[in-house]
Amino acid sequence: MIRQRTLKNVIRGRGVGLHTGETVSLRLLPAPVDTGVVFSRIDLEPAVDIPALSEHVSDTTLATTIAKGDCRISTIEHLMSALYGLGIDNVFVELSGPEMPLMDGCAGTFVFLLQSAGIEEQNAPKRFIRIKKPVTVKGPEGERWFDQSATLAPHDGFRLNHTIIYDNPVIKEQHASIDFSTTSYIKEISRARTFGLMQEFDSLREQNLAVGASLDNVVAVDEFQVLNDGGLRHENEFVRHKILDAIGDLYLLGHPIVGEFTGHKSGHAAHHALREELLQHTDAWEMVTFESADEPAPHLYAEIPAVEN
């Protein structure tokens, strides 16, 4: 049986939010079976809990933000990606502010925290969303994601394909395909950092965005080169980070996927539209478990970390 997972111990972290620039404390805690991922703003009185589900997404401008009433928590996609990559179903995420800390701009620090806390199997089957029919969304004319598209299609495992195209001589066009049966999430995806174009920086600051951005947490690109010391971690780090984001965004369906994702220039807005489109078409998916030891389960993770019972 493929079982649900949570953390073995509590773990803490601290960092700066990408867009708010605020220093935020983070605490990750074990959670019971069928809890899912629940974020909590403990700086508020009383604390506000927000489940990490598509229905709570309130904004997709350069990050995925969830909200309940006036309470917001933004930039959750990197932690969500790490949770997906390590197969963690149930966790409480406590925050002292309105935005997840960016750490070094990827999911690697969150992977380290989760592995340091320890991963524990629980006595309940993990539930998956198996895609039965293709579902596609395309950005409508006039929307800021009008030239983007995203698709979920049937596949016996979990595979992601992504293409990005930038009017920038450093980034240009990049494509990557990642199959969890052959690719290590930790080594090949989790360390890919978020990136930004220097010519857009002043405009973002005027909109109170990217206030916490620096060369410590963002890959900065001008018209000639990558400005960070040490350059890139992967030759195609830009598109790998887009895949990292897509994994985190897809996890707001509440369960991991048995299927294939394909994105063309897609970002958080397209991913949100894809989730909503899938949930509306109940004939396009089904909930499944793999409970029998004799039942062959598809490759759903590149690696399963050792668990402690």
PDB file of N, CA, C and O in Angstrom, residues 160-233:
ATOM      1  N   LEU A 160       5.938  15.873 -16.487  1.00  0.00           N
ATOM      2  CA  LEU A 160       5.692  17.280 -16.755  1.00  0.00           C
ATOM      3  C   LEU A 160       6.540  17.729 -17.935  1.00  0.00           C
ATOM      4  O   LEU A 160       7.728  17.391 -18.026  1.00  0.00           O
ATOM      5  N   ASN A 161       5.914  18.490 -18.833  1.00  0.00           N
ATOM      6  CA  ASN A 161       6.599  19.095 -19.973  1.00  0.00           C
ATOM      7  C   ASN A 161       6.353  20.601 -19.911  1.00  0.00           C
ATOM      8  O   ASN A 161       5.238  21.040 -19.630  1.00  0.00           O
ATOM      9  N   HIS A 162       7.382  21.374 -20.184  1.00  0.00           N
ATOM     10  CA  HIS A 162       7.194  22.823 -20.115  1.00  0.00           C
ATOM     11  C   HIS A 162       8.066  23.512 -21.158  1.00  0.00           C
ATOM     12  O   HIS A 162       9.213  23.111 -21.387  1.00  0.00           O
ATOM     13  N   THR A 163       7.495  24.545 -21.770  1.00  0.00           N
ATOM     14  CA  THR A 163       8.235  25.387 -22.707  1.00  0.00           C
ATOM     15  C   THR A 163       8.094  26.837 -22.273  1.00  0.00           C
ATOM     16  O   THR A 163       6.983  27.292 -21.969  1.00  0.00           O
ATOM     17  N   ILE A 164       9.217  27.556 -22.214  1.00  0.00           N
ATOM     18  CA  ILE A 164       9.184  28.994 -21.942  1.00  0.00           C
ATOM     19  C   ILE A 164       9.827  29.721 -23.114  1.00  0.00           C
ATOM     20  O   ILE A 164      10.733  29.200 -23.762  1.00  0.00           O
ATOM     21  N   ILE A 165       9.332  30.915 -23.392  1.00  0.00           N
ATOM     22  CA  ILE A 165       9.870  31.752 -24.463  1.00  0.00           C
ATOM     23  C   ILE A 165       9.955  33.180 -23.926  1.00  0.00           C
ATOM     24  O   ILE A 165       8.932  33.766 -23.558  1.00  0.00           O
ATOM     25  N   TYR A 166      11.168  33.718 -23.881  1.00  0.00           N
ATOM     26  CA  TYR A 166      11.373  35.078 -23.388  1.00  0.00           C
ATOM     27  C   TYR A 166      12.085  35.907 -24.441  1.00  0.00           C
ATOM     28  O   TYR A 166      12.983  35.410 -25.136  1.00  0.00           O
ATOM     29  N   ASP A 167      11.679  37.150 -24.553  1.00  0.00           N
ATOM     30  CA  ASP A 167      12.358  38.086 -25.440  1.00  0.00           C
ATOM     31  C   ASP A 167      13.599  38.610 -24.732  1.00  0.00           C
ATOM     32  O   ASP A 167      13.715  39.780 -24.392  1.00  0.00           O
ATOM     33  N   ASN A 168      14.514  37.678 -24.508  1.00  0.00           N
ATOM     34  CA  ASN A 168      15.749  37.965 -23.787  1.00  0.00           C
ATOM     35  C   ASN A 168      16.832  37.055 -24.350  1.00  0.00           C
ATOM     36  O   ASN A 168      16.639  35.837 -24.423  1.00  0.00           O
ATOM     37  N   PRO A 169      17.965  37.603 -24.760  1.00  0.00           N
ATOM     38  CA  PRO A 169      18.995  36.789 -25.423  1.00  0.00           C
ATOM     39  C   PRO A 169      19.671  35.774 -24.516  1.00  0.00           C
ATOM     40  O   PRO A 169      20.366  34.883 -25.008  1.00  0.00           O
ATOM     41  N   VAL A 170      19.495  35.908 -23.195  1.00  0.00           N
ATOM     42  CA  VAL A 170      20.086  34.933 -22.269  1.00  0.00           C
ATOM     43  C   VAL A 170      19.142  33.748 -22.078  1.00  0.00           C
ATOM     44  O   VAL A 170      19.545  32.587 -22.130  1.00  0.00           O
ATOM     45  N   ILE A 171      17.859  34.033 -21.868  1.00  0.00           N
ATOM     46  CA  ILE A 171      16.892  32.968 -21.603  1.00  0.00           C
ATOM     47  C   ILE A 171      16.406  32.338 -22.901  1.00  0.00           C
ATOM     48  O   ILE A 171      16.372  31.114 -23.043  1.00  0.00           O
ATOM     49  N   LYS A 172      16.003  33.162 -23.861  1.00  0.00           N
ATOM     50  CA  LYS A 172      15.510  32.721 -25.169  1.00  0.00           C
ATOM     51  C   LYS A 172      14.341  31.739 -24.989  1.00  0.00           C
ATOM     52  O   LYS A 172      13.391  32.014 -24.276  1.00  0.00           O
ATOM     53  N   GLU A 173      14.437  30.580 -25.647  1.00  0.00           N
ATOM     54  CA  GLU A 173      13.420  29.535 -25.548  1.00  0.00           C
ATOM     55  C   GLU A 173      14.031  28.293 -24.913  1.00  0.00           C
ATOM     56  O   GLU A 173      15.127  27.865 -25.298  1.00  0.00           O
ATOM     57  N   GLN A 174      13.339  27.745 -23.922  1.00  0.00           N
ATOM     58  CA  GLN A 174      13.821  26.544 -23.251  1.00  0.00           C
ATOM     59  C   GLN A 174      12.669  25.550 -23.104  1.00  0.00           C
ATOM     60  O   GLN A 174      11.526  25.943 -22.882  1.00  0.00           O
ATOM     61  N   HIS A 175      13.008  24.275 -23.203  1.00  0.00           N
ATOM     62  CA  HIS A 175      12.020  23.211 -23.038  1.00  0.00           C
ATOM     63  C   HIS A 175      12.615  22.128 -22.156  1.00  0.00           C
ATOM     64  O   HIS A 175      13.817  21.853 -22.207  1.00  0.00           O
ATOM     65  N   ALA A 176      11.772  21.520 -21.341  1.00  0.00           N
ATOM     66  CA  ALA A 176      12.209  20.390 -20.513  1.00  0.00           C
ATOM     67  C   ALA A 176      11.046  19.440 -20.306  1.00  0.00           C
ATOM     68  O   ALA A 176       9.887  19.859 -20.232  1.00  0.00           O
ATOM     69  N   SER A 177      11.366  18.144 -20.224  1.00  0.00           N
ATOM     70  CA  SER A 177      10.408  17.109 -19.869  1.00  0.00           C
ATOM     71  C   SER A 177      10.960  16.350 -18.668  1.00  0.00           C
ATOM     72  O   SER A 177      12.121  15.917 -18.700  1.00  0.00           O
ATOM     73  N   ILE A 178      10.133  16.213 -17.663  1.00  0.00           N
ATOM     74  CA  ILE A 178      10.544  15.568 -16.422  1.00  0.00           C
ATOM     75  C   ILE A 178       9.583  14.426 -16.125  1.00  0.00           C
ATOM     76  O   ILE A 178       8.376  14.637 -16.007  1.00  0.00           O
ATOM     77  N   ASP A 179      10.107  13.218 -16.033  1.00  0.00           N
ATOM     78  CA  ASP A 179       9.296  12.053 -15.679  1.00  0.00           C
ATOM     79  C   ASP A 179       9.753  11.559 -14.321  1.00  0.00           C
ATOM     80  O   ASP A 179      10.933  11.262 -14.118  1.00  0.00           O
ATOM     81  N   PHE A 180       8.828  11.490 -13.378  1.00  0.00           N
ATOM     82  CA  PHE A 180       9.189  11.119 -12.016  1.00  0.00           C
ATOM     83  C   PHE A 180       9.664   9.674 -11.901  1.00  0.00           C
ATOM     84  O   PHE A 180      10.159   9.276 -10.850  1.00  0.00           O
ATOM     85  N   SER A 181       9.519   8.884 -12.975  1.00  0.00           N
ATOM     86  CA  SER A 181      10.036   7.519 -12.927  1.00  0.00           C
ATOM     87  C   SER A 181      11.542   7.477 -13.151  1.00  0.00           C
ATOM     88  O   SER A 181      12.199   6.498 -12.801  1.00  0.00           O
ATOM     89  N   THR A 182      12.096   8.539 -13.730  1.00  0.00           N
ATOM     90  CA  THR A 182      13.519   8.534 -14.072  1.00  0.00           C
ATOM     91  C   THR A 182      14.278   9.749 -13.554  1.00  0.00           C
ATOM     92  O   THR A 182      15.508   9.772 -13.625  1.00  0.00           O
ATOM     93  N   THR A 183      13.591  10.743 -13.043  1.00  0.00           N
ATOM     94  CA  THR A 183      14.231  12.002 -12.654  1.00  0.00           C
ATOM     95  C   THR A 183      14.184  12.183 -11.144  1.00  0.00           C
ATOM     96  O   THR A 183      13.163  11.945 -10.508  1.00  0.00           O
ATOM     97  N   SER A 184      15.281  12.622 -10.569  1.00  0.00           N
ATOM     98  CA  SER A 184      15.340  12.922  -9.143  1.00  0.00           C
ATOM     99  C   SER A 184      14.809  14.329  -8.895  1.00  0.00           C
ATOM    100  O   SER A 184      15.423  15.312  -9.322  1.00  0.00           O
ATOM    101  N   TYR A 185      13.675  14.433  -8.219  1.00  0.00           N
ATOM    102  CA  TYR A 185      13.137  15.758  -7.888  1.00  0.00           C
ATOM    103  C   TYR A 185      14.153  16.556  -7.089  1.00  0.00           C
ATOM    104  O   TYR A 185      14.381  17.744  -7.353  1.00  0.00           O
ATOM    105  N   ILE A 186      14.775  15.923  -6.105  1.00  0.00           N
ATOM    106  CA  ILE A 186      15.683  16.650  -5.208  1.00  0.00           C
ATOM    107  C   ILE A 186      16.880  17.196  -5.979  1.00  0.00           C
ATOM    108  O   ILE A 186      17.246  18.370  -5.833  1.00  0.00           O
ATOM    109  N   LYS A 187      17.478  16.381  -6.838  1.00  0.00           N
ATOM    110  CA  LYS A 187      18.701  16.800  -7.524  1.00  0.00           C
ATOM    111  C   LYS A 187      18.432  17.649  -8.761  1.00  0.00           C
ATOM    112  O   LYS A 187      19.199  18.573  -9.066  1.00  0.00           O
ATOM    113  N   GLU A 188      17.354  17.348  -9.471  1.00  0.00           N
ATOM    114  CA  GLU A 188      17.150  17.948 -10.786  1.00  0.00           C
ATOM    115  C   GLU A 188      16.136  19.089 -10.820  1.00  0.00           C
ATOM    116  O   GLU A 188      16.137  19.882 -11.756  1.00  0.00           O
ATOM    117  N   ILE A 189      15.255  19.174  -9.823  1.00  0.00           N
ATOM    118  CA  ILE A 189      14.209  20.187  -9.845  1.00  0.00           C
ATOM    119  C   ILE A 189      14.280  21.125  -8.642  1.00  0.00           C
ATOM    120  O   ILE A 189      14.187  22.353  -8.789  1.00  0.00           O
ATOM    121  N   SER A 190      14.455  20.587  -7.453  1.00  0.00           N
ATOM    122  CA  SER A 190      14.269  21.386  -6.232  1.00  0.00           C
ATOM    123  C   SER A 190      15.244  22.548  -6.108  1.00  0.00           C
ATOM    124  O   SER A 190      14.947  23.539  -5.437  1.00  0.00           O
ATOM    125  N   ARG A 191      16.407  22.480  -6.758  1.00  0.00           N
ATOM    126  CA  ARG A 191      17.424  23.523  -6.609  1.00  0.00           C
ATOM    127  C   ARG A 191      17.344  24.601  -7.689  1.00  0.00           C
ATOM    128  O   ARG A 191      18.156  25.531  -7.706  1.00  0.00           O
ATOM    129  N   ALA A 192      16.371  24.507  -8.579  1.00  0.00           N
ATOM    130  CA  ALA A 192      16.216  25.513  -9.645  1.00  0.00           C
ATOM    131  C   ALA A 192      15.561  26.772  -9.068  1.00  0.00           C
ATOM    132  O   ALA A 192      14.464  26.714  -8.517  1.00  0.00           O
ATOM    133  N   ARG A 193      16.228  27.912  -9.204  1.00  0.00           N
ATOM    134  CA  ARG A 193      15.803  29.143  -8.529  1.00  0.00           C
ATOM    135  C   ARG A 193      14.877  30.008  -9.385  1.00  0.00           C
ATOM    136  O   ARG A 193      14.911  29.957 -10.612  1.00  0.00           O
ATOM    137  N   THR A 194      14.071  30.808  -8.693  1.00  0.00           N
ATOM    138  CA  THR A 194      13.255  31.800  -9.376  1.00  0.00           C
ATOM    139  C   THR A 194      14.167  32.830 -10.044  1.00  0.00           C
ATOM    140  O   THR A 194      15.323  33.009  -9.651  1.00  0.00           O
ATOM    141  N   PHE A 195      13.655  33.513 -11.053  1.00  0.00           N
ATOM    142  CA  PHE A 195      14.499  34.423 -11.820  1.00  0.00           C
ATOM    143  C   PHE A 195      13.718  35.669 -12.203  1.00  0.00           C
ATOM    144  O   PHE A 195      12.477  35.696 -12.163  1.00  0.00           O
ATOM    145  N   GLY A 196      14.454  36.707 -12.571  1.00  0.00           N
ATOM    146  CA  GLY A 196      13.828  37.957 -12.952  1.00  0.00           C
ATOM    147  C   GLY A 196      14.690  38.737 -13.919  1.00  0.00           C
ATOM    148  O   GLY A 196      15.916  38.581 -13.941  1.00  0.00           O
ATOM    149  N   LEU A 197      14.025  39.562 -14.734  1.00  0.00           N
ATOM    150  CA  LEU A 197      14.723  40.404 -15.708  1.00  0.00           C
ATOM    151  C   LEU A 197      14.995  41.769 -15.105  1.00  0.00           C
ATOM    152  O   LEU A 197      14.088  42.405 -14.552  1.00  0.00           O
ATOM    153  N   MET A 198      16.214  42.232 -15.224  1.00  0.00           N
ATOM    154  CA  MET A 198      16.597  43.507 -14.612  1.00  0.00           C
ATOM    155  C   MET A 198      15.787  44.668 -15.169  1.00  0.00           C
ATOM    156  O   MET A 198      15.472  45.614 -14.444  1.00  0.00           O
ATOM    157  N   GLN A 199      15.398  44.600 -16.447  1.00  0.00           N
ATOM    158  CA  GLN A 199      14.653  45.714 -17.030  1.00  0.00           C
ATOM    159  C   GLN A 199      13.250  45.831 -16.461  1.00  0.00           C
ATOM    160  O   GLN A 199      12.584  46.861 -16.642  1.00  0.00           O
ATOM    161  N   GLU A 200      12.766  44.801 -15.754  1.00  0.00           N
ATOM    162  CA  GLU A 200      11.432  44.846 -15.145  1.00  0.00           C
ATOM    163  C   GLU A 200      11.481  45.200 -13.662  1.00  0.00           C
ATOM    164  O   GLU A 200      10.438  45.405 -13.048  1.00  0.00           O
ATOM    165  N   PHE A 201      12.678  45.281 -13.106  1.00  0.00           N
ATOM    166  CA  PHE A 201      12.815  45.403 -11.660  1.00  0.00           C
ATOM    167  C   PHE A 201      12.200  46.697 -11.124  1.00  0.00           C
ATOM    168  O   PHE A 201      11.436  46.688 -10.152  1.00  0.00           O
ATOM    169  N   ASP A 202      12.512  47.819 -11.743  1.00  0.00           N
ATOM    170  CA  ASP A 202      11.986  49.101 -11.253  1.00  0.00           C
ATOM    171  C   ASP A 202      10.466  49.142 -11.317  1.00  0.00           C
ATOM    172  O   ASP A 202       9.808  49.658 -10.405  1.00  0.00           O
ATOM    173  N   SER A 203       9.897  48.594 -12.392  1.00  0.00           N
ATOM    174  CA  SER A 203       8.449  48.563 -12.529  1.00  0.00           C
ATOM    175  C   SER A 203       7.805  47.720 -11.438  1.00  0.00           C
ATOM    176  O   SER A 203       6.764  48.097 -10.870  1.00  0.00           O
ATOM    177  N   LEU A 204       8.426  46.595 -11.104  1.00  0.00           N
ATOM    178  CA  LEU A 204       7.886  45.736 -10.044  1.00  0.00           C
ATOM    179  C   LEU A 204       7.936  46.439  -8.693  1.00  0.00           C
ATOM    180  O   LEU A 204       6.977  46.378  -7.912  1.00  0.00           O
ATOM    181  N   ARG A 205       9.029  47.121  -8.423  1.00  0.00           N
ATOM    182  CA  ARG A 205       9.149  47.842  -7.154  1.00  0.00           C
ATOM    183  C   ARG A 205       8.081  48.927  -7.037  1.00  0.00           C
ATOM    184  O   ARG A 205       7.533  49.163  -5.957  1.00  0.00           O
ATOM    185  N   GLU A 206       7.772  49.585  -8.146  1.00  0.00           N
ATOM    186  CA  GLU A 206       6.727  50.618  -8.127  1.00  0.00           C
ATOM    187  C   GLU A 206       5.362  50.026  -7.798  1.00  0.00           C
ATOM    188  O   GLU A 206       4.481  50.719  -7.292  1.00  0.00           O
ATOM    189  N   GLN A 207       5.178  48.732  -8.064  1.00  0.00           N
ATOM    190  CA  GLN A 207       3.924  48.031  -7.751  1.00  0.00           C
ATOM    191  C   GLN A 207       3.992  47.330  -6.394  1.00  0.00           C
ATOM    192  O   GLN A 207       3.127  46.535  -6.068  1.00  0.00           O
ATOM    193  N   ASN A 208       5.045  47.643  -5.615  1.00  0.00           N
ATOM    194  CA  ASN A 208       5.279  46.986  -4.324  1.00  0.00           C
ATOM    195  C   ASN A 208       5.450  45.480  -4.476  1.00  0.00           C
ATOM    196  O   ASN A 208       5.023  44.700  -3.609  1.00  0.00           O
ATOM    197  N   LEU A 209       6.087  45.070  -5.557  1.00  0.00           N
ATOM    198  CA  LEU A 209       6.420  43.676  -5.795  1.00  0.00           C
ATOM    199  C   LEU A 209       7.939  43.525  -5.812  1.00  0.00           C
ATOM    200  O   LEU A 209       8.665  44.488  -6.063  1.00  0.00           O
ATOM    201  N   ALA A 210       8.405  42.305  -5.533  1.00  0.00           N
ATOM    202  CA  ALA A 210       9.841  41.993  -5.538  1.00  0.00           C
ATOM    203  C   ALA A 210      10.634  42.868  -4.569  1.00  0.00           C
ATOM    204  O   ALA A 210      11.829  43.103  -4.775  1.00  0.00           O
ATOM    205  N   VAL A 211       9.988  43.330  -3.503  1.00  0.00           N
ATOM    206  CA  VAL A 211      10.666  44.188  -2.521  1.00  0.00           C
ATOM    207  C   VAL A 211      11.796  43.432  -1.824  1.00  0.00           C
ATOM    208  O   VAL A 211      12.825  44.008  -1.468  1.00  0.00           O
ATOM    209  N   GLY A 212      11.620  42.126  -1.628  1.00  0.00           N
ATOM    210  CA  GLY A 212      12.632  41.330  -0.942  1.00  0.00           C
ATOM    211  C   GLY A 212      13.614  40.647  -1.869  1.00  0.00           C
ATOM    212  O   GLY A 212      14.433  39.834  -1.425  1.00  0.00           O
ATOM    213  N   ALA A 213      13.572  40.973  -3.157  1.00  0.00           N
ATOM    214  CA  ALA A 213      14.444  40.300  -4.120  1.00  0.00           C
ATOM    215  C   ALA A 213      15.887  40.770  -3.985  1.00  0.00           C
ATOM    216  O   ALA A 213      16.156  41.951  -3.758  1.00  0.00           O
ATOM    217  N   SER A 214      16.811  39.835  -4.129  1.00  0.00           N
ATOM    218  CA  SER A 214      18.247  40.151  -4.119  1.00  0.00           C
ATOM    219  C   SER A 214      18.971  39.044  -4.866  1.00  0.00           C
ATOM    220  O   SER A 214      18.372  38.024  -5.235  1.00  0.00           O
ATOM    221  N   LEU A 215      20.253  39.229  -5.064  1.00  0.00           N
ATOM    222  CA  LEU A 215      21.040  38.190  -5.730  1.00  0.00           C
ATOM    223  C   LEU A 215      21.210  36.956  -4.846  1.00  0.00           C
ATOM    224  O   LEU A 215      21.710  35.926  -5.315  1.00  0.00           O
ATOM    225  N   ASP A 216      20.778  37.033  -3.595  1.00  0.00           N
ATOM    226  CA  ASP A 216      20.814  35.868  -2.707  1.00  0.00           C
ATOM    227  C   ASP A 216      19.617  34.952  -2.909  1.00  0.00           C
ATOM    228  O   ASP A 216      19.644  33.794  -2.491  1.00  0.00           O
ATOM    229  N   ASN A 217      18.543  35.468  -3.538  1.00  0.00           N
ATOM    230  CA  ASN A 217      17.346  34.638  -3.655  1.00  0.00           C
ATOM    231  C   ASN A 217      16.684  34.665  -5.039  1.00  0.00           C
ATOM    232  O   ASN A 217      15.650  34.023  -5.232  1.00  0.00           O
ATOM    233  N   VAL A 218      17.270  35.374  -5.989  1.00  0.00           N
ATOM    234  CA  VAL A 218      16.713  35.447  -7.344  1.00  0.00           C
ATOM    235  C   VAL A 218      17.865  35.398  -8.349  1.00  0.00           C
ATOM    236  O   VAL A 218      18.900  36.038  -8.152  1.00  0.00           O
ATOM    237  N   VAL A 219      17.685  34.652  -9.427  1.00  0.00           N
ATOM    238  CA  VAL A 219      18.623  34.704 -10.550  1.00  0.00           C
ATOM    239  C   VAL A 219      18.284  35.950 -11.370  1.00  0.00           C
ATOM    240  O   VAL A 219      17.195  36.050 -11.939  1.00  0.00           O
ATOM    241  N   ALA A 220      19.188  36.902 -11.399  1.00  0.00           N
ATOM    242  CA  ALA A 220      18.965  38.161 -12.096  1.00  0.00           C
ATOM    243  C   ALA A 220      19.622  38.114 -13.474  1.00  0.00           C
ATOM    244  O   ALA A 220      20.781  37.715 -13.606  1.00  0.00           O
ATOM    245  N   VAL A 221      18.873  38.522 -14.483  1.00  0.00           N
ATOM    246  CA  VAL A 221      19.336  38.444 -15.864  1.00  0.00           C
ATOM    247  C   VAL A 221      19.171  39.809 -16.517  1.00  0.00           C
ATOM    248  O   VAL A 221      18.103  40.423 -16.442  1.00  0.00           O
ATOM    249  N   ASP A 222      20.228  40.305 -17.160  1.00  0.00           N
ATOM    250  CA  ASP A 222      20.079  41.502 -17.978  1.00  0.00           C
ATOM    251  C   ASP A 222      20.109  41.076 -19.442  1.00  0.00           C
ATOM    252  O   ASP A 222      19.866  39.913 -19.754  1.00  0.00           O
ATOM    253  N   GLU A 223      20.411  41.971 -20.347  1.00  0.00           N
ATOM    254  CA  GLU A 223      20.368  41.635 -21.766  1.00  0.00           C
ATOM    255  C   GLU A 223      21.612  40.893 -22.236  1.00  0.00           C
ATOM    256  O   GLU A 223      21.683  40.481 -23.410  1.00  0.00           O
ATOM    257  N   PHE A 224      22.564  40.688 -21.321  1.00  0.00           N
ATOM    258  CA  PHE A 224      23.823  40.083 -21.743  1.00  0.00           C
ATOM    259  C   PHE A 224      24.216  38.849 -20.954  1.00  0.00           C
ATOM    260  O   PHE A 224      24.897  37.974 -21.472  1.00  0.00           O
ATOM    261  N   GLN A 225      23.796  38.762 -19.679  1.00  0.00           N
ATOM    262  CA  GLN A 225      24.348  37.703 -18.841  1.00  0.00           C
ATOM    263  C   GLN A 225      23.520  37.493 -17.576  1.00  0.00           C
ATOM    264  O   GLN A 225      22.664  38.319 -17.230  1.00  0.00           O
ATOM    265  N   VAL A 226      23.835  36.385 -16.899  1.00  0.00           N
ATOM    266  CA  VAL A 226      23.338  36.143 -15.549  1.00  0.00           C
ATOM    267  C   VAL A 226      24.246  36.895 -14.593  1.00  0.00           C
ATOM    268  O   VAL A 226      25.482  36.794 -14.668  1.00  0.00           O
ATOM    269  N   LEU A 227      23.665  37.682 -13.691  1.00  0.00           N
ATOM    270  CA  LEU A 227      24.447  38.578 -12.837  1.00  0.00           C
ATOM    271  C   LEU A 227      24.912  37.922 -11.538  1.00  0.00           C
ATOM    272  O   LEU A 227      25.770  38.467 -10.856  1.00  0.00           O
ATOM    273  N   ASN A 228      24.367  36.773 -11.180  1.00  0.00           N
ATOM    274  CA  ASN A 228      24.725  36.129  -9.921  1.00  0.00           C
ATOM    275  C   ASN A 228      26.111  35.516  -9.990  1.00  0.00           C
ATOM    276  O   ASN A 228      26.491  34.911 -11.002  1.00  0.00           O
ATOM    277  N   ASP A 229      26.885  35.663  -8.910  1.00  0.00           N
ATOM    278  CA  ASP A 229      28.166  34.970  -8.808  1.00  0.00           C
ATOM    279  C   ASP A 229      27.916  33.459  -8.896  1.00  0.00           C
ATOM    280  O   ASP A 229      27.028  32.936  -8.246  1.00  0.00           O
ATOM    281  N   GLY A 230      28.717  32.790  -9.699  1.00  0.00           N
ATOM    282  CA  GLY A 230      28.552  31.349  -9.836  1.00  0.00           C
ATOM    283  C   GLY A 230      27.629  30.943 -10.960  1.00  0.00           C
ATOM    284  O   GLY A 230      27.539  29.757 -11.296  1.00  0.00           O
ATOM    285  N   GLY A 231      26.914  31.905 -11.543  1.00  0.00           N
ATOM    286  CA  GLY A 231      26.065  31.586 -12.682  1.00  0.00           C
ATOM    287  C   GLY A 231      24.890  30.696 -12.336  1.00  0.00           C
ATOM    288  O   GLY A 231      24.318  30.795 -11.249  1.00  0.00           O
ATOM    289  N   LEU A 232      24.530  29.815 -13.265  1.00  0.00           N
ATOM    290  CA  LEU A 232      23.356  28.962 -13.120  1.00  0.00           C
ATOM    291  C   LEU A 232      23.713  27.619 -12.487  1.00  0.00           C
ATOM    292  O   LEU A 232      24.845  27.133 -12.607  1.00  0.00           O
ATOM    293  N   ARG A 233      22.742  27.013 -11.842  1.00  0.00           N
ATOM    294  CA  ARG A 233      22.915  25.674 -11.269  1.00  0.00           C
ATOM    295  C   ARG A 233      22.671  24.590 -12.315  1.00  0.00           C
ATOM    296  O   ARG A 233      23.170  23.474 -12.193  1.00  0.00           O
TER     297      ARG A 233
END
